[in-house]
mmCIF file of N, CA and C in Angstrom:
data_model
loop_
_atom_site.group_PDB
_atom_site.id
_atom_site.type_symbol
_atom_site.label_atom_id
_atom_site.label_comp_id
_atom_site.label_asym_id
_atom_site.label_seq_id
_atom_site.Cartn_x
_atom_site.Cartn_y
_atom_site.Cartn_z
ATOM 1 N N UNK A 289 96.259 91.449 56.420
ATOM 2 C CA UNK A 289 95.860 92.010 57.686
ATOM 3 C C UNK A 289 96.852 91.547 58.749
ATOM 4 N N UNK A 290 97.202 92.363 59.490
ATOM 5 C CA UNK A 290 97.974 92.403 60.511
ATOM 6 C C UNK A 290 97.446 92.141 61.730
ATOM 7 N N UNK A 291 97.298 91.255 62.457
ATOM 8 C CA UNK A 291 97.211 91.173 63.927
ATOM 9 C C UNK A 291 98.283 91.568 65.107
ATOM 10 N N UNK A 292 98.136 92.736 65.659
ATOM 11 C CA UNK A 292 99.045 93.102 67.012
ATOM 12 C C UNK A 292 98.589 92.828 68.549
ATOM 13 N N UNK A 293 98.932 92.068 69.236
ATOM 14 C CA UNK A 293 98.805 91.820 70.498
ATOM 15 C C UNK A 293 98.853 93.139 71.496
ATOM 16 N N UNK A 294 97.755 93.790 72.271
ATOM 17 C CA UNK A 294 97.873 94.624 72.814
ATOM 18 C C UNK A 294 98.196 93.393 74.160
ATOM 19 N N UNK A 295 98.789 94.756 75.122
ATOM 20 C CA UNK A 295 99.155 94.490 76.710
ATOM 21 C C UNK A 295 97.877 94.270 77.329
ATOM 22 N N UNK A 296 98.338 93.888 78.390
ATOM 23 C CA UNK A 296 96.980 93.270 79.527
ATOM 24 C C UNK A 296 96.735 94.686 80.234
ATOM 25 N N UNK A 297 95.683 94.792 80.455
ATOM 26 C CA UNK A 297 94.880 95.763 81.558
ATOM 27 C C UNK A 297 94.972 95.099 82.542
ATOM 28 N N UNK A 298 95.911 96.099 83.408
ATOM 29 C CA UNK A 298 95.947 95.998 84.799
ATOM 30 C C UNK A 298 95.021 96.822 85.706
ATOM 31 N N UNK A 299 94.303 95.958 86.589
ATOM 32 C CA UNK A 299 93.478 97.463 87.088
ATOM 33 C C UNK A 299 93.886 97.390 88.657
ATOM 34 N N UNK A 300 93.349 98.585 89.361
ATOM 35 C CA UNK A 300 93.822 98.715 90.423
ATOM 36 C C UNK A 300 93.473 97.937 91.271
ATOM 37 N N UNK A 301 92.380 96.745 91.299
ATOM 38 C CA UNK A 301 92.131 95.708 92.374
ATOM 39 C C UNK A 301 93.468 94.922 92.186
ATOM 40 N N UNK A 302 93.777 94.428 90.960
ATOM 41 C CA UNK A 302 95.088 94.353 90.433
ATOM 42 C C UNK A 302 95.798 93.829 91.024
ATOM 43 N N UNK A 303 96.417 95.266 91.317
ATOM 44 C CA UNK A 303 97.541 96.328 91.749
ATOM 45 C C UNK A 303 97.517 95.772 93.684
ATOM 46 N N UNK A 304 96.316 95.765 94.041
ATOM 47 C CA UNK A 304 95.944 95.792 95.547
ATOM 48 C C UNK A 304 96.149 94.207 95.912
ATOM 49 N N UNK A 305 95.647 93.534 94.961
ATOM 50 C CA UNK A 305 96.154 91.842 95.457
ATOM 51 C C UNK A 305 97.289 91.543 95.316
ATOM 52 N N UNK A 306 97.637 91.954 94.474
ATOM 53 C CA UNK A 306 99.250 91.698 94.395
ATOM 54 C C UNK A 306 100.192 92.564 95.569
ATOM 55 N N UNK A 307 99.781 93.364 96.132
ATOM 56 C CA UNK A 307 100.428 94.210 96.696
ATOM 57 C C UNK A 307 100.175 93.495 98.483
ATOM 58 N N UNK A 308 98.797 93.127 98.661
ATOM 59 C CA UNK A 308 98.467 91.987 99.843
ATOM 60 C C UNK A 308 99.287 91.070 99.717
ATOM 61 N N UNK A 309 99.684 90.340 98.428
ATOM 62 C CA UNK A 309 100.340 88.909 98.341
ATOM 63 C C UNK A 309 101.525 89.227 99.202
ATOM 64 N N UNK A 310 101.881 89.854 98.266
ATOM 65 C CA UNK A 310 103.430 90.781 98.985
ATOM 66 C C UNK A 310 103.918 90.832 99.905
ATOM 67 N N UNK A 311 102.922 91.562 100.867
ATOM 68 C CA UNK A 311 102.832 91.994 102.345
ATOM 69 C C UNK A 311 102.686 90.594 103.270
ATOM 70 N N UNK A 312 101.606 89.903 102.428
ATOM 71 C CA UNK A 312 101.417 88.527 103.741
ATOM 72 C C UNK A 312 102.257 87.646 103.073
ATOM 73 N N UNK A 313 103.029 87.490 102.012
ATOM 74 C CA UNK A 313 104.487 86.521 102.471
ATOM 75 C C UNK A 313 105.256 86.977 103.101
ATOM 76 N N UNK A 314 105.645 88.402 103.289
ATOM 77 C CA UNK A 314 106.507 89.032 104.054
ATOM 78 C C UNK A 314 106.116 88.867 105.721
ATOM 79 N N UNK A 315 104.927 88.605 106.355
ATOM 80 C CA UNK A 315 104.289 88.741 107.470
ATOM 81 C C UNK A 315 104.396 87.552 107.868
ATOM 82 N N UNK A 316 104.293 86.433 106.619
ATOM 83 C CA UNK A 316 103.865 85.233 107.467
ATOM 84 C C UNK A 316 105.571 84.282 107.496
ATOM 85 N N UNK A 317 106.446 84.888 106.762
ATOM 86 C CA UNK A 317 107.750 84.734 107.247
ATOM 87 C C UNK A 317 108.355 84.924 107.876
ATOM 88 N N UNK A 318 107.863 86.084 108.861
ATOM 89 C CA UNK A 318 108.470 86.851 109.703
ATOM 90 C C UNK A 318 107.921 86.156 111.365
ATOM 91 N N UNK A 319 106.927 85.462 110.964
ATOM 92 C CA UNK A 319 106.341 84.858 112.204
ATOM 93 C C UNK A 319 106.700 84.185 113.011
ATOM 94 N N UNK A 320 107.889 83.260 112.692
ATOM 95 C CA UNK A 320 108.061 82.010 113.579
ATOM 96 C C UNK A 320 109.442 83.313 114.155
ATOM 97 N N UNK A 321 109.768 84.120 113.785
ATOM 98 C CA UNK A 321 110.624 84.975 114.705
ATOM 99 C C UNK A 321 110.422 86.163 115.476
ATOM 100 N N UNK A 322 109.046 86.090 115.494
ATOM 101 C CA UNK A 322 108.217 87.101 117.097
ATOM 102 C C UNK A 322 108.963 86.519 118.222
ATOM 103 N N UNK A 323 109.681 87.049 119.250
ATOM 104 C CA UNK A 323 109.752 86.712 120.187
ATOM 105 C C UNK A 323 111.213 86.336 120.191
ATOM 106 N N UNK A 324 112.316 85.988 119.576
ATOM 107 C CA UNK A 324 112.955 85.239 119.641
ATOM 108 C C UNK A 324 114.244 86.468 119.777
ATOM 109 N N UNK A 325 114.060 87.448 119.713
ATOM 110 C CA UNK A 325 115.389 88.253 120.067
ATOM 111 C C UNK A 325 116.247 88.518 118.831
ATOM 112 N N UNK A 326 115.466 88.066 117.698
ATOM 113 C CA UNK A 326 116.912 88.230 116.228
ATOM 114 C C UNK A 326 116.387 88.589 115.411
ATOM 115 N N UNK A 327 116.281 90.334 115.436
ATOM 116 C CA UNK A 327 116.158 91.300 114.660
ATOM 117 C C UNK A 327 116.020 91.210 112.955
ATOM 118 N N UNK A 328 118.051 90.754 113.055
ATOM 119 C CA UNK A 328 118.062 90.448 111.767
ATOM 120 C C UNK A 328 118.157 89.283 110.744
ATOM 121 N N UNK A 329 117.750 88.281 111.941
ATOM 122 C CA UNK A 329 117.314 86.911 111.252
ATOM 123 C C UNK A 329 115.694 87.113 110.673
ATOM 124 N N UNK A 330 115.002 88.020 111.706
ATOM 125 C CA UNK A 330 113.719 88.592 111.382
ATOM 126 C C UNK A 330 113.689 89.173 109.855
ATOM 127 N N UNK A 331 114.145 90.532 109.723
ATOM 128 C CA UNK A 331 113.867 91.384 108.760
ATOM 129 C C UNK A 331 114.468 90.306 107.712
ATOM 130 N N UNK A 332 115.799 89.757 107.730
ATOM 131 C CA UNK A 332 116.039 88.614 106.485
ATOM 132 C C UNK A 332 114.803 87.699 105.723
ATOM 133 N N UNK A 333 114.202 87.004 106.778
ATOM 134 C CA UNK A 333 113.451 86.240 106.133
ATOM 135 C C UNK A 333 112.571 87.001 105.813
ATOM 136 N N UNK A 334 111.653 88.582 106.034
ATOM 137 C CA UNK A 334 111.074 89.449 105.558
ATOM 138 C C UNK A 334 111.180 89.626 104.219
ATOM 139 N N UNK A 335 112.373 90.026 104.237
ATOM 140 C CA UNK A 335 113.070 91.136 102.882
ATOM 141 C C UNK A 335 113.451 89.606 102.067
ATOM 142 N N UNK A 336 113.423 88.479 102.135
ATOM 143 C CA UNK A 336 113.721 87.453 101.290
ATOM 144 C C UNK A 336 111.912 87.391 100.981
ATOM 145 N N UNK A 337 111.522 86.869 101.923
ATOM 146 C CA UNK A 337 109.711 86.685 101.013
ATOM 147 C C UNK A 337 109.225 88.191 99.996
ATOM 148 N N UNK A 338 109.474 89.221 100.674
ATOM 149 C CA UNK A 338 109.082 90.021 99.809
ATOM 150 C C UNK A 338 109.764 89.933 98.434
ATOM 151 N N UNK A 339 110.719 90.299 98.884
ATOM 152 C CA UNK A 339 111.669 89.757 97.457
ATOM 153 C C UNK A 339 111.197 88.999 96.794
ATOM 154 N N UNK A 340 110.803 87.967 96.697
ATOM 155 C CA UNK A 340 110.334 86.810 96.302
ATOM 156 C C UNK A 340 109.096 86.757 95.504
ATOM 157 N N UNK A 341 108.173 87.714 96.276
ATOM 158 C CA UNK A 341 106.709 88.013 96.402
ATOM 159 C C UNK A 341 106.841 89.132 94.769
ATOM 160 N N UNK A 342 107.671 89.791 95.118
ATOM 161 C CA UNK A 342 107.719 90.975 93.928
ATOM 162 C C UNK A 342 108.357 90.472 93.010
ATOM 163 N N UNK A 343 109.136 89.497 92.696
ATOM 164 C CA UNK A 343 109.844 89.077 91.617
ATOM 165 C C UNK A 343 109.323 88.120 90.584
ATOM 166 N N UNK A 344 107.971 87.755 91.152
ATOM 167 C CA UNK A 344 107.116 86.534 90.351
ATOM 168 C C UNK A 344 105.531 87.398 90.191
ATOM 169 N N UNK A 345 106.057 88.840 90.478
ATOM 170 C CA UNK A 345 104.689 89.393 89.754
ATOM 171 C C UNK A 345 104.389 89.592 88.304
ATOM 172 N N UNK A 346 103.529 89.612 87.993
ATOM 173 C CA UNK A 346 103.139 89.769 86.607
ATOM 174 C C UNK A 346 102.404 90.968 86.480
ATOM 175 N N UNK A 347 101.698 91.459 87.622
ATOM 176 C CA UNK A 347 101.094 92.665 87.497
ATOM 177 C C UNK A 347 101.735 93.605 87.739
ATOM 178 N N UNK A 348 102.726 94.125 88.202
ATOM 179 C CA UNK A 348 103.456 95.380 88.089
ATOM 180 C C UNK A 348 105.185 94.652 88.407
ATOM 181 N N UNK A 349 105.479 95.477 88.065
ATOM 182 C CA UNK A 349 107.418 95.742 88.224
ATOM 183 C C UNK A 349 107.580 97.009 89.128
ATOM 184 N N UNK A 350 108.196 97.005 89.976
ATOM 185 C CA UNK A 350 108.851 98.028 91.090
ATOM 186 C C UNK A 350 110.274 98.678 91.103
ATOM 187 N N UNK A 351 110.561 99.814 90.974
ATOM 188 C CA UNK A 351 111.695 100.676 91.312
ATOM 189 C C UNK A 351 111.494 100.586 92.903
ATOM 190 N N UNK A 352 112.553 99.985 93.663
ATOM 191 C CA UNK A 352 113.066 99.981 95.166
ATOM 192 C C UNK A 352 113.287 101.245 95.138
ATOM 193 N N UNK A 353 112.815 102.621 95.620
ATOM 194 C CA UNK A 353 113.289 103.753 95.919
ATOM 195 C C UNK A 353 113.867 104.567 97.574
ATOM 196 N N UNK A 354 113.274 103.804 98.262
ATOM 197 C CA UNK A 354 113.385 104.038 99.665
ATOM 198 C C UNK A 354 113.247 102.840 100.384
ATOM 199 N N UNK A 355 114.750 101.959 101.407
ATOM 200 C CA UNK A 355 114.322 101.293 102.381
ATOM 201 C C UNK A 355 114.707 101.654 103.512
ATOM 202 N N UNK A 356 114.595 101.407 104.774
ATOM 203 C CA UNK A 356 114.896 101.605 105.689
ATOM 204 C C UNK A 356 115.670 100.663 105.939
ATOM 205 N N UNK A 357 116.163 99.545 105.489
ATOM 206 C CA UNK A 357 117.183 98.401 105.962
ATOM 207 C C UNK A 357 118.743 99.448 105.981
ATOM 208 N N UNK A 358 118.595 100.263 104.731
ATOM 209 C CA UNK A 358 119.751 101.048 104.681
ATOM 210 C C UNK A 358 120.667 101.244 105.853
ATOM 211 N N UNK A 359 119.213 102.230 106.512
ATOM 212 C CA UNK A 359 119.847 103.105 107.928
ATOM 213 C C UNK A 359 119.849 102.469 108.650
ATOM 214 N N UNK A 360 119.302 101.462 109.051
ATOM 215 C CA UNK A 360 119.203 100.271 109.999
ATOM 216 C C UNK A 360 120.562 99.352 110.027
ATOM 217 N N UNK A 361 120.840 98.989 108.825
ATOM 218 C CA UNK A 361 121.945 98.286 108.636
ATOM 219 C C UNK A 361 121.709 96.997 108.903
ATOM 220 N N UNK A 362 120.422 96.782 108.020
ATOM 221 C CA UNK A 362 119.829 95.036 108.554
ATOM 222 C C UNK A 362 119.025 94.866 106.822
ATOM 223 N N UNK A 363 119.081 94.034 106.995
ATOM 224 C CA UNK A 363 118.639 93.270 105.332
ATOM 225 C C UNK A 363 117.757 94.464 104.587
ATOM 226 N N UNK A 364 117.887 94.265 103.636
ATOM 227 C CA UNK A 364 116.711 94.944 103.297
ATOM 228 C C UNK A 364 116.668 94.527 101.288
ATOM 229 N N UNK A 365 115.745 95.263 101.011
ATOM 230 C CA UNK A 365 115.220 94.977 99.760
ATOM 231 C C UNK A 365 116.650 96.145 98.507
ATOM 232 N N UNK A 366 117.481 95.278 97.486
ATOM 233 C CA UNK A 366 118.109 96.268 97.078
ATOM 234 C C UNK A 366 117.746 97.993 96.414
ATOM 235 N N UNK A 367 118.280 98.687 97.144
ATOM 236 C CA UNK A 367 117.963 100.211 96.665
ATOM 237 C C UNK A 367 118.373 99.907 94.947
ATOM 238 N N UNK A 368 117.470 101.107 94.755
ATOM 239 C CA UNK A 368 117.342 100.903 92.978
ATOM 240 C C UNK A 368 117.173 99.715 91.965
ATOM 241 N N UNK A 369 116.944 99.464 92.340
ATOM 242 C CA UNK A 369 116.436 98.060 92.012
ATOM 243 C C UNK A 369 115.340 97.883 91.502
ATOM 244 N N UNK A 370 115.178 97.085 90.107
ATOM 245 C CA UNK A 370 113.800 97.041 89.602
ATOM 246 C C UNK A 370 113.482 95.597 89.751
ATOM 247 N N UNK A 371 112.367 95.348 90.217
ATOM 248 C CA UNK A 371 111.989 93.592 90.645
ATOM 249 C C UNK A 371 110.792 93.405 90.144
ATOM 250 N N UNK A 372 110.094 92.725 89.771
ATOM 251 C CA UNK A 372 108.911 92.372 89.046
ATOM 252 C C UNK A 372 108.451 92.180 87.379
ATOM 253 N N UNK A 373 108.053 92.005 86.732
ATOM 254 C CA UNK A 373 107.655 91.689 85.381
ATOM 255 C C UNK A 373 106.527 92.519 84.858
ATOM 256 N N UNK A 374 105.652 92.784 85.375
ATOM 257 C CA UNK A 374 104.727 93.264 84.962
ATOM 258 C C UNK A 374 104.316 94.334 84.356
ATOM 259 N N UNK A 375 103.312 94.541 83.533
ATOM 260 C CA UNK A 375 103.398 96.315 82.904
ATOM 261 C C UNK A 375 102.972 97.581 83.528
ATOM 262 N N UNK A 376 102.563 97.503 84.670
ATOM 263 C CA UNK A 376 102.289 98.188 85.537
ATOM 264 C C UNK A 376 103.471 99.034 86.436
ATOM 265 N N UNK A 377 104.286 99.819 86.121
ATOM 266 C CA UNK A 377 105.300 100.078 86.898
ATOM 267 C C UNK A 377 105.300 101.324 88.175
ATOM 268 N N UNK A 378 105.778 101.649 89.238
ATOM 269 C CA UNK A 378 106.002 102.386 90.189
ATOM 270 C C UNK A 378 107.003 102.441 91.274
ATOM 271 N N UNK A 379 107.353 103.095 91.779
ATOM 272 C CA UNK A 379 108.008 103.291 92.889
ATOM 273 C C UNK A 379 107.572 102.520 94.113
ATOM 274 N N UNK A 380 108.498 101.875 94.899
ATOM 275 C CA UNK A 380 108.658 101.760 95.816
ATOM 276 C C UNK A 380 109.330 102.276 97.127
ATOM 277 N N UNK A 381 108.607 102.191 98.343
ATOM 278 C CA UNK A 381 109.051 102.560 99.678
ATOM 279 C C UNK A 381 108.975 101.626 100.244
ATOM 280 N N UNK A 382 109.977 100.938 101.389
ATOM 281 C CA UNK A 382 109.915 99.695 101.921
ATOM 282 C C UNK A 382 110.550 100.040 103.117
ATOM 283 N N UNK A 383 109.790 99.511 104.346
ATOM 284 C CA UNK A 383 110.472 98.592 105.601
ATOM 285 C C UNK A 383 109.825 97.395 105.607
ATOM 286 N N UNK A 384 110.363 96.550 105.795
ATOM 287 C CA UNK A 384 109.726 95.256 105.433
ATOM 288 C C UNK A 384 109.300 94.971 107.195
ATOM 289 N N UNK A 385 110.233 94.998 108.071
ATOM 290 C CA UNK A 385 110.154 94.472 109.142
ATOM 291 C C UNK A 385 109.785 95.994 109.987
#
């Protein structure tokens, strides 16, 4: 008899905490630079926590498909880019800041 390891069920609460985690490292990095006039010292430490945030997931993996750092010409998350581990996969759209 053969034993095969199926994949983990990801479900969409999931999907939604991990996707909060995300968002509030990105938010709460971005904080100590409210006010301070530096855009792109701002969106940096943004687009570094998110980064960060998506790269130690286990619940989904992300295709970067759209950022706005592009047109902006300020940090941003790499276009095409797949970041995360998890078996859950999708597209991404990002402005971080």
């Amino acid at each position: 008899m053969t034993m095969t390891q199926e994949a983990p069920t990801v479900t969409a609460q999931d999907i939604l905490a991990e996707l909060q985690r995300t968002t509030e490292a990105a938010a709460v990095a971005v904080g100590p630079w409210i006010g301070q006039g530096d855009k792109i010292a701002a969106d940096q430490a943004g687009t570094d926590a998110m980064a960060g945030a998506l790269a130690c997931s286990e619940v989904f993996s992300v295709y970067v498909a759209i950022n706005e750092g592009v047109k902006d010409e300020a940090p941003h998350l790499p276009h095409g880019k797949i970041i995360g581990s998890g078996p859950a996969r999708f597209d991404l759209a990002a402005d971080v800041v």
